[in-house]
XYZ file of C-alpha atoms in Angstrom:
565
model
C 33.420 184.864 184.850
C 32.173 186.047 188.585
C 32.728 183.611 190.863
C 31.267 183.927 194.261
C 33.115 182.404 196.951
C 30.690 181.902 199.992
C 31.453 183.135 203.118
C 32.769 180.728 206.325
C 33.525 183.193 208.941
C 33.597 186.599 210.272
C 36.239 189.198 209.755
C 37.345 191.876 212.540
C 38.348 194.938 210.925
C 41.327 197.076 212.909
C 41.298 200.492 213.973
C 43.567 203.843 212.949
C 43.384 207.484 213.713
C 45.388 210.791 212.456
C 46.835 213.467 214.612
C 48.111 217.158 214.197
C 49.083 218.657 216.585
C 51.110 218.394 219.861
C 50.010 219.504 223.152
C 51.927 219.842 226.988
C 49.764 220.664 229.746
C 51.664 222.016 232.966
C 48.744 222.000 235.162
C 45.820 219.197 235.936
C 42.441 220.398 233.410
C 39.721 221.408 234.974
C 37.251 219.570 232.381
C 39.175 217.660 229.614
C 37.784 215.349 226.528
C 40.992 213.629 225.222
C 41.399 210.360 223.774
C 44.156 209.647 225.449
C 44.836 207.872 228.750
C 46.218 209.986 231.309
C 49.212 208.065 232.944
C 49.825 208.380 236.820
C 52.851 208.617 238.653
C 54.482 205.301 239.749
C 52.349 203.105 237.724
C 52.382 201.905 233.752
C 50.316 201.266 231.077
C 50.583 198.449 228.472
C 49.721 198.292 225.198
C 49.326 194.311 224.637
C 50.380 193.167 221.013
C 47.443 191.613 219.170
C 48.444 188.256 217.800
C 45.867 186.434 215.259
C 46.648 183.215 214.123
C 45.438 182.064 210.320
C 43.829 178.546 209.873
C 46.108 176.747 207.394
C 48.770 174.218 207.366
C 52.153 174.896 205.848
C 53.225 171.577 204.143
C 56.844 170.324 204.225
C 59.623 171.770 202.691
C 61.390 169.853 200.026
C 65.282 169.840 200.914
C 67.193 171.531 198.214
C 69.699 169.300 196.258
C 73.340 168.847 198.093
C 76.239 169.914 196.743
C 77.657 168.774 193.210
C 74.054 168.459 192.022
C 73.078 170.091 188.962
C 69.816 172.086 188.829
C 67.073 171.411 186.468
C 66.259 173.407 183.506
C 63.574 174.489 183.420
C 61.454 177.552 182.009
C 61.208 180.519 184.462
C 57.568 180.383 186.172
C 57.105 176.681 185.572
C 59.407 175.823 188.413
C 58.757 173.553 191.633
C 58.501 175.219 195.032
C 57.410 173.899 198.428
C 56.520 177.466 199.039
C 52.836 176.935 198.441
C 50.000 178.694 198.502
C 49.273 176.677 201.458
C 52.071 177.909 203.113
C 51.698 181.651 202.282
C 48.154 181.375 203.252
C 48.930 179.851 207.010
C 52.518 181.341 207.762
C 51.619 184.691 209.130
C 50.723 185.560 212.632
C 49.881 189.787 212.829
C 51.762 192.203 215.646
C 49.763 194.764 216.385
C 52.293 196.913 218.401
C 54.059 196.899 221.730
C 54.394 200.187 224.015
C 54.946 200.768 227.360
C 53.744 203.727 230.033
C 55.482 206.323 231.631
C 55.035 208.836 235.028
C 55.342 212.419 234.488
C 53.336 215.236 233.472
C 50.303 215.271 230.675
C 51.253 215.100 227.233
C 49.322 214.215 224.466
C 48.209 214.351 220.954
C 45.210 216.504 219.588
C 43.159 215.749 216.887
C 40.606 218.654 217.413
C 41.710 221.400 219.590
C 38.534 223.297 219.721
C 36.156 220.546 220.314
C 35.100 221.168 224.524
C 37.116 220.676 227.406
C 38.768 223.869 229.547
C 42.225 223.986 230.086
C 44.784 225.757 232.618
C 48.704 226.756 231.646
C 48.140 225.120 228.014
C 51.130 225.446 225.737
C 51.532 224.636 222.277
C 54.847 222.956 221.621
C 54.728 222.394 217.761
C 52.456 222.248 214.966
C 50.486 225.381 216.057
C 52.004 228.045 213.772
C 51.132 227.915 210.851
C 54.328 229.409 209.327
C 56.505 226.279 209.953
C 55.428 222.958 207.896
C 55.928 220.510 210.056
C 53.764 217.320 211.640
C 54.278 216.608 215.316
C 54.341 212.843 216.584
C 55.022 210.704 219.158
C 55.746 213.431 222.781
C 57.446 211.389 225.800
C 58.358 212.946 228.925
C 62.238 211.500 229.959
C 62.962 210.324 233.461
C 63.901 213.626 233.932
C 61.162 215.441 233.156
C 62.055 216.992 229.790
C 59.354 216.547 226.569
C 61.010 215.059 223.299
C 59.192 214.687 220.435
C 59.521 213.734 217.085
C 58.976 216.248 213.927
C 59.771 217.387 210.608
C 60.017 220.966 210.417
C 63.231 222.131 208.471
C 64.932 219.624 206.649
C 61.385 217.893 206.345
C 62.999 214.164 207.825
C 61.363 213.370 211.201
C 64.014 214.152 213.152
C 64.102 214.057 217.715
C 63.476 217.218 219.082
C 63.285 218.521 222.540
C 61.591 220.977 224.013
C 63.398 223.664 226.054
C 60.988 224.747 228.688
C 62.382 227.967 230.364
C 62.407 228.977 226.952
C 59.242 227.841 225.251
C 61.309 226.590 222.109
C 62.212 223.518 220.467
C 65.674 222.270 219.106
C 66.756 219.392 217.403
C 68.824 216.821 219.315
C 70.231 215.023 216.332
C 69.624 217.028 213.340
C 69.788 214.218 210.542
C 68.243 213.121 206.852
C 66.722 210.117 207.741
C 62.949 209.212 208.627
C 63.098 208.937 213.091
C 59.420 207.675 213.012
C 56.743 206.753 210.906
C 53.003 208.001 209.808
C 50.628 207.775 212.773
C 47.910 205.613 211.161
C 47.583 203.580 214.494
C 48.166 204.262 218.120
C 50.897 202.865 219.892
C 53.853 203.975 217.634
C 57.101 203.961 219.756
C 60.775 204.721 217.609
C 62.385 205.632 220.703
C 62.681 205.370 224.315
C 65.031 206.049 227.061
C 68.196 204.575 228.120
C 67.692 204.371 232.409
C 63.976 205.016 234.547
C 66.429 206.702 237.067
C 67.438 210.023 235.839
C 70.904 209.624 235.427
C 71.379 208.881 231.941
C 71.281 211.169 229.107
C 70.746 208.407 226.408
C 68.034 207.813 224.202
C 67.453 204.285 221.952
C 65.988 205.095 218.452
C 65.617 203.844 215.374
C 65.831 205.485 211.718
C 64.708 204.916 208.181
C 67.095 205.860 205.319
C 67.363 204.452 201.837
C 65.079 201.735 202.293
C 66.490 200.165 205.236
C 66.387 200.241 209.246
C 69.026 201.138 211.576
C 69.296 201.296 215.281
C 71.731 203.183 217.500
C 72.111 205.002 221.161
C 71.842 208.758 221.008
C 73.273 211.088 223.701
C 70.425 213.523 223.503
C 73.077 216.168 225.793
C 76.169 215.538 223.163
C 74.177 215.137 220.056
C 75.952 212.019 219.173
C 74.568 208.812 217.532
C 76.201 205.323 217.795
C 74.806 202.614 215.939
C 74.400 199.187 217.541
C 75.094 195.960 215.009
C 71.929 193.181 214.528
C 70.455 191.451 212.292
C 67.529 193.060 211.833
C 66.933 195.627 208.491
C 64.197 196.299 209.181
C 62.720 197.289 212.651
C 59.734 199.023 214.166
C 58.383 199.769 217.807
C 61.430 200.014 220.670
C 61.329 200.030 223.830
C 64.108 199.738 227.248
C 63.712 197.292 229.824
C 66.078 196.575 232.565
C 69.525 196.356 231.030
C 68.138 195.785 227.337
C 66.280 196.363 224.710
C 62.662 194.816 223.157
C 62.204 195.461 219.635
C 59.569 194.918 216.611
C 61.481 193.708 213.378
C 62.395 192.083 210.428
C 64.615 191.391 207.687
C 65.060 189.845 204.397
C 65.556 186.491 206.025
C 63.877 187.043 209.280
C 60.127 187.171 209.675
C 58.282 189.684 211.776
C 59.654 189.175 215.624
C 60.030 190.683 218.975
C 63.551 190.384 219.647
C 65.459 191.340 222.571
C 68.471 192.995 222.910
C 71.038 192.845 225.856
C 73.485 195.323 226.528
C 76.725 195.949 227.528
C 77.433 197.532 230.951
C 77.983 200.960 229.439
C 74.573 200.632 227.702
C 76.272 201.432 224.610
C 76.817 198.015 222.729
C 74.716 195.173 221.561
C 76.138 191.801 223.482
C 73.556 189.091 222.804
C 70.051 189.227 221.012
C 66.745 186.707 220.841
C 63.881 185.925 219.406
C 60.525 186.251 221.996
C 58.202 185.658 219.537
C 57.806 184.854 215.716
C 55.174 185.774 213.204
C 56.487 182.837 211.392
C 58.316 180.426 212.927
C 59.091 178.109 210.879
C 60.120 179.486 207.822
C 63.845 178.678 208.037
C 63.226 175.815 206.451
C 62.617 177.530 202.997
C 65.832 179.374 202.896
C 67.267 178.054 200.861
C 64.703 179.330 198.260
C 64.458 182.683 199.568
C 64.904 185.164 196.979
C 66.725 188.129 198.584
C 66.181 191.435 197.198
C 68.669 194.516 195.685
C 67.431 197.824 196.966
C 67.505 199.741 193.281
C 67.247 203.608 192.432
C 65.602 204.128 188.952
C 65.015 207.549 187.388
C 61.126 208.716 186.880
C 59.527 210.979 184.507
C 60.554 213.905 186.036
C 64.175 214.627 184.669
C 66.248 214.294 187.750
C 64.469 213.196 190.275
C 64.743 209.188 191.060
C 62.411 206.551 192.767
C 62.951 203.485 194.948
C 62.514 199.881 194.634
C 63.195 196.321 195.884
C 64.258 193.890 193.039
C 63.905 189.906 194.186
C 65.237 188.116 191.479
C 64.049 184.724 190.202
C 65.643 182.196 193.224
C 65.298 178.098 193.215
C 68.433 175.980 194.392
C 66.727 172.753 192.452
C 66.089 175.208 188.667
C 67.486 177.493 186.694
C 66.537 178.878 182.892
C 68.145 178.786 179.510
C 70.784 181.056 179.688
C 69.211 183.349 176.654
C 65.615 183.704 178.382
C 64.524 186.411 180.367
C 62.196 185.884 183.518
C 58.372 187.132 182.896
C 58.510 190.512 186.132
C 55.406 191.116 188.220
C 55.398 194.618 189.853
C 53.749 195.416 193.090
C 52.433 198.771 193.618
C 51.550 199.307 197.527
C 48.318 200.497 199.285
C 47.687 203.832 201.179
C 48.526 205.703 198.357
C 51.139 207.122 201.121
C 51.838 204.033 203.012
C 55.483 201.935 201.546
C 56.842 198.476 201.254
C 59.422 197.246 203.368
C 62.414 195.439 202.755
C 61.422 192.169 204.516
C 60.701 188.445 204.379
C 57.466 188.322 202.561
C 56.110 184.824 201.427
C 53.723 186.199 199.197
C 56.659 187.534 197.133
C 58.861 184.090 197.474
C 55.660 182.235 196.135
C 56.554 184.051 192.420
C 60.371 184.179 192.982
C 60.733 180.622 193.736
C 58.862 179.656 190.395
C 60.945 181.388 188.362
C 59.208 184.924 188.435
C 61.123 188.143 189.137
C 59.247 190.015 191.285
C 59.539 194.191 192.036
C 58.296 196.059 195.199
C 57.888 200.085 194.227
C 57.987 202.992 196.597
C 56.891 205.235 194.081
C 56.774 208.956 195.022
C 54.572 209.513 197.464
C 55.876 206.600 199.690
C 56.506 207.510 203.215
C 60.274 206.620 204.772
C 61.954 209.393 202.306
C 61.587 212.613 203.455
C 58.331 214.949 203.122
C 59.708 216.139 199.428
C 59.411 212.221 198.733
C 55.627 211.888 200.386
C 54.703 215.577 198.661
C 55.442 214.136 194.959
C 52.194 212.923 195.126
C 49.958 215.683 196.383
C 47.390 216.405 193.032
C 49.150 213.760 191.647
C 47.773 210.268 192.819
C 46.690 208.136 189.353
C 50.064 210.283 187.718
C 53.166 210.129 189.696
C 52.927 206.387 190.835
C 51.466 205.440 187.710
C 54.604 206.577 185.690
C 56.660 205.426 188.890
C 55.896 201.933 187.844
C 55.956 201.745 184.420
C 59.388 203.867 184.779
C 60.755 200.956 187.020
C 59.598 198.074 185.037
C 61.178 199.971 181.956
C 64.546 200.474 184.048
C 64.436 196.855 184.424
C 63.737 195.477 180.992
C 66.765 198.150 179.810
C 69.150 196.659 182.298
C 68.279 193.077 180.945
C 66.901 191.495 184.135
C 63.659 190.713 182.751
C 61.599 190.167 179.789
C 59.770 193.179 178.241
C 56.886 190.924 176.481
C 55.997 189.591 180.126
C 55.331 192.522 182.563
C 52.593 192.297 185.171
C 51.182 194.242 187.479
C 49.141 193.443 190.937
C 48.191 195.884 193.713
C 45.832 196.018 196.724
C 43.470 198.771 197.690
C 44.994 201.933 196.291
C 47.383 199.620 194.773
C 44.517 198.540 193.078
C 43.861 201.717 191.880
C 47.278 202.412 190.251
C 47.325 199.089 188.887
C 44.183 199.436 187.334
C 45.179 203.488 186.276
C 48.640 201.769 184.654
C 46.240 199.269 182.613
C 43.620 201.902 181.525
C 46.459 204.879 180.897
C 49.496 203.471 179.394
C 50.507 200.414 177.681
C 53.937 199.332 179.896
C 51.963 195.824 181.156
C 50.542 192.845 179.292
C 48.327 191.893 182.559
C 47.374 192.915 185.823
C 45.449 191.821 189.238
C 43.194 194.505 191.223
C 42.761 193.002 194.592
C 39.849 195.243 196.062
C 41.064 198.013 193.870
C 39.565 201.354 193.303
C 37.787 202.269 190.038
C 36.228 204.879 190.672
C 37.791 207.692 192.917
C 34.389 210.092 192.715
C 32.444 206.868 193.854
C 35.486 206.240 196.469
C 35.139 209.979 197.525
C 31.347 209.612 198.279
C 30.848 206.184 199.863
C 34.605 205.372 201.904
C 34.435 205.783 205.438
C 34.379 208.986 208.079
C 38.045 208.447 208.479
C 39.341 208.893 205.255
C 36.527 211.070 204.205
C 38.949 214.161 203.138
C 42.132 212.223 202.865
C 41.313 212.105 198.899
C 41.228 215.826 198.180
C 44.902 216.664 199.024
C 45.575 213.254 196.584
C 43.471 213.895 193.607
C 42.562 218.157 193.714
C 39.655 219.026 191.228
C 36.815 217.665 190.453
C 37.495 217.597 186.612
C 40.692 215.223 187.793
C 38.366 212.660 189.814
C 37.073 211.937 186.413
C 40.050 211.833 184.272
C 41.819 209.574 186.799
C 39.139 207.168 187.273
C 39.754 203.842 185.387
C 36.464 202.975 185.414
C 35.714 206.512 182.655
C 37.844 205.060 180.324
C 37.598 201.226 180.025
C 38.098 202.167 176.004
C 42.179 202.578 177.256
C 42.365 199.050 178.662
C 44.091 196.947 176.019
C 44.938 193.847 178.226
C 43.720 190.960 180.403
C 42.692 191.803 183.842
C 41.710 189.864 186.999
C 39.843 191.144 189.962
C 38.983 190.268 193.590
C 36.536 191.744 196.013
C 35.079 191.528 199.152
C 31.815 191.389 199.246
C 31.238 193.234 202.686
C 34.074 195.900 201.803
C 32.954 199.483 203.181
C 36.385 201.394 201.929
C 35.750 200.376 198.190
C 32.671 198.660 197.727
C 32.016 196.058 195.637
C 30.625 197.645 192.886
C 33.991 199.082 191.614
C 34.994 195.906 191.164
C 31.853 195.185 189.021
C 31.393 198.275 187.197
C 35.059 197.349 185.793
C 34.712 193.753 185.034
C 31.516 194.588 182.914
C 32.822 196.597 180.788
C 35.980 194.715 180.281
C 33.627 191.739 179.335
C 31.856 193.937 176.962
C 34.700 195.202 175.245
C 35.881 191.653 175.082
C 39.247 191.750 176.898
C 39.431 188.383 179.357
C 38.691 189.620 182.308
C 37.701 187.626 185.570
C 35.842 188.568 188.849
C 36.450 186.286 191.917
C 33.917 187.811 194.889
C 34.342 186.588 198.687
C 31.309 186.667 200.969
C 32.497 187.867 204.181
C 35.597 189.252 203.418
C 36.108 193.186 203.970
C 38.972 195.460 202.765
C 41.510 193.005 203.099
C 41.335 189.380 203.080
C 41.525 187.435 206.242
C 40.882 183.496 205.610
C 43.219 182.044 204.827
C 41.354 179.210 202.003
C 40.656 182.617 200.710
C 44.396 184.435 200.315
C 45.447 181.140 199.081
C 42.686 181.007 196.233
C 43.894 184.328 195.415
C 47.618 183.794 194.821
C 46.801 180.079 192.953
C 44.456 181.848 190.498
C 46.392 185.133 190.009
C 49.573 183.173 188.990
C 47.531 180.727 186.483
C 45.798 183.820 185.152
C 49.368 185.318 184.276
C 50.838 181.987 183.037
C 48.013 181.069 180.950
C 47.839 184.886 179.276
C 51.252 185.997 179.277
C 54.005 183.697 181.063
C 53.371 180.933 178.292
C 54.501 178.421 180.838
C 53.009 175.355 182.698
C 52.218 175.828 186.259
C 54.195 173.216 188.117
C 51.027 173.184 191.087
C 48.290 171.635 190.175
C 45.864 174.213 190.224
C 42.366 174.311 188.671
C 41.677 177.664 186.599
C 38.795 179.908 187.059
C 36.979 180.410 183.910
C 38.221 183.709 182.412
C 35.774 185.984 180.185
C 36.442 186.362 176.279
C 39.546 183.664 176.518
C 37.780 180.451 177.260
């Protein structure tokens, strides 16, 4: 059926922008459009984090069993969990990023170069010729006076570079494979900052991505050396240097989202003492105990030898456990962006399945940022191909090495996720079910109607117009051999509601159950949180009563689902 959830209250959508190219100005502009602040000597400019709280109550956790006590058998998915919907729905607080100013000279980021303004003494520092690949991010001026920036020309890993004035060239201060920064999809990015305001010290505090984790460390941008500092975070964010220590954004796979501090040494060079300033979710220690926590797995793809990434959370309960000869039902998540990735960090949405007895898979398929530009450019032309077969390939790899059960693969994504979710149903035949959460159908339609800022982003994804139609889902609902389940927002301007319609039509046509679950008020994402919570409740009782062939332990009340009841 459609069902129409009514809308309760207003949604604020956030902001991103792209950049290209990197700009130093040695002299004051005469006339200057930038969208930029310009910073002035002496004084400092902060970015405040956004906090937003969500409106429900996380209910008590049920202590796990002492010591000695045997679990309960139980079927996997029909387990107990205090990790509710509830919970899931009202844990998470959002950080919206933390940066701090500088003095010095003008630096900035430029979108459109030839767009107005006149200029004096303008050099371009990187991404102006167009005979080295490479995209510029994230300039700082040290307390010294000397631009670093961030890019990945060369080995194609965003790697610290500095400019050499005198010389009008760039070299790299730690030449390394490993991801220094990340896409700038939103102002206010910050992987590194410097070690001393005064001058005298040559060190620089960064952070780097490499094989699916985070790691932190002190460079000597003079000696080229790195030495890592030891915390608990694996995964971390924006960094920046106070007075004697460090403030940090980050996370692990026990540790929510935080702003942590970190003192150090005298010598600036070791991590003595760290804390928590502020928690997206503070109180999740209590679950712990039923946190699943997840193997970082490499699984080969299509493509004879190349290999994709994954996080693997196996089922987790300390009160359950399954027959030793069954196999637990696997629900794959494919991310959004297409080029965005999923992080190795405590995520209740994925604990909800895990601590029922689901096993539960988080892909970077290629195309994922935090690998290297090879990594990100598997998926130019290929978008609906390459993370399609990433995902099928990976569930596959699983079911061979006997960690889950072939006859119960799912698949859920959001947005783009969406998209390859709904692509993986239409196109091949890996998955038994699958959830489109504000999913795209139709990528001509998405071309045409998705807003200013993505406007182009599609044609570098997709490539000719003969391959917007035989990507599209929504051409060939013929293909679709298998439940599916969809939600929408109802005042969604990236993919608009009709997608979702166009799709669930012809699914109830054909006569596959299919259900549509629409929320007024809700954009490209959903913010309430009665809303997220109907949404996980009704996408796990769509699964159990289809494919899992288990009894929800919650008691949940079904939707009515299309050609099944």
């Amino acid at each position: 059926m459609a069902l129409k959830i009514p809308k309760r209250m207003a949604v604020v959508a956030s902001p991103a922008t792209w950049a290209t190219r990197l700009i130093a100005l040695l002299a004051a502009p005469a006339r200057l459009r930038i969208s930029l602040s310009i910073g002035q000597p002496g004084k400092h400019r902060t970015l405040q984090s956004s906090l937003r709280r969500t409106m429900a109550s996380a209910s008590a956790a049920t202590p796990p069993p002492s010591g000695g006590v045997e679990k309960v058998t139980a079927p996997y998915g029909s387990w107990k969990s205090p990790i509710t919907a509830d919970v899931v729905a009202g844990a998470d607080k959002r950080l919206g990023g933390i940066a701090v100013g500088g003095d010095g000279r003008l630096v900035w980021i430029e979108t459109r170069p030839e767009e107005g303004g006149e200029l004096s003494k303008r050099i371009c520092v990187a991404g102006g010729d167009p005979t080295i690949v490479e995209s510029p991010t994230e300039p700082k001026w040290s307390p010294k006076g000397e631009l670093f920036f961030i890019t990945d020309r060369g080995s194609g890993f965003w790697n610290i570079y500095k400019w050499i004035e005198g010389k009008n060239k760039v070299v790299a201060v730690y030449p390394f494979n490993a991801e220094f920064t990340r896409p700038l999809w939103v102002f206010g990015i910050s992987s590194y900052d410097f070690i001393g305001k005064d001058g005298e010290n040559d060190n620089i505090v960064c952070t780097y991505r490499q094989n699916g984790r985070s790691y932190i460390g002190i460079l000597d941008s003079v000696k080229g050396s790195f030495l890592s500092l030891d915390i608990h975070l694996t995964d971390i964010g924006n960094i920046v240097f106070g007075s004697c220590c460090l403030y940090m954004e980050g996370a692990s796979a026990t540790h929510p989202l935080s702003i942590v501090k970190v003192t150090l040494d005298a010598s600036q060079s070791k991590a003595i003492e760290s804390s928590v300033l502020w928690s997206s979710s503070p109180d999740l220690t209590k679950y712990e105990p039923y946190f699943s926590l997840p193997e970082i797995i490499e699984f080969p793809t299509e493509c004879p030898g190349q290999n994709a990434y994954a996080y693997f959370y196996p089922p987790s309960n300390p009160i359950y456990q399954a027959c030793s000869d069954e196999k637990p039902p696997l629900l794959v998540k494919s991310h959004g962006g297409p080029t965005s990735e999923s992080h190795c960090i405590l995520d209740l949405n994925i604990q909800y399945w895990t601590s029922r007895g689901w096993a539960f898979v988080d892909v970077n398929y290629g195309g994922s940022t935090g690998y290297g530009r090879e990594y990100r450019e598997r998926l130019l032309r290929q978008w609906g191909i390459v993370d399609v077969n990433d995902c099928c390939s990976c569930a596959r790899f699983l079911v061979e090495c006997g960690k889950v059960d072939g006859e119960r693969l799912c698949i859920t994504g959001r947005s783009a996720g969406g998209y390859t979710t709904l692509a993986c149903l239409a196109f091949r035949e890996t998955f038994k079910a699958g959830a489109s959460l504000y999913g795209v159908a139709d990528l001509t339609l998405l071309k045409a109607e998705t807003h200013k800022f993505e406007s182009y982003y599609l044609d570098n994804l997709v490539g000719s117009e003969n391959a917007y139609f035989e990507r599209s889902p929504i051409n060939f609902v013929d293909k679709f051999t298998c439940p599916v389940i969809l939600f929408q927002g109802l005042e969604d301007k990236v993919v608009p509601p009709v997608q979702a319609r166009k799709i669930y039509k012809a699914l109830m046509d054909k006569g596959l159950p299919v259900a549509l679950v629409e929320y007024e008020g809700e954009q490209h994402g959903f913010r309430k949180a009665e809303n997220i919570k109907f949404t996980l409740e009704q996408q796990m009782m769509f699964f159990a009563r289809l494919v899992g062939h288990f009894q929800v332990a919650d008691p949940i009340s079904p939707i009515k689902i299309d050609n099944f009841d």
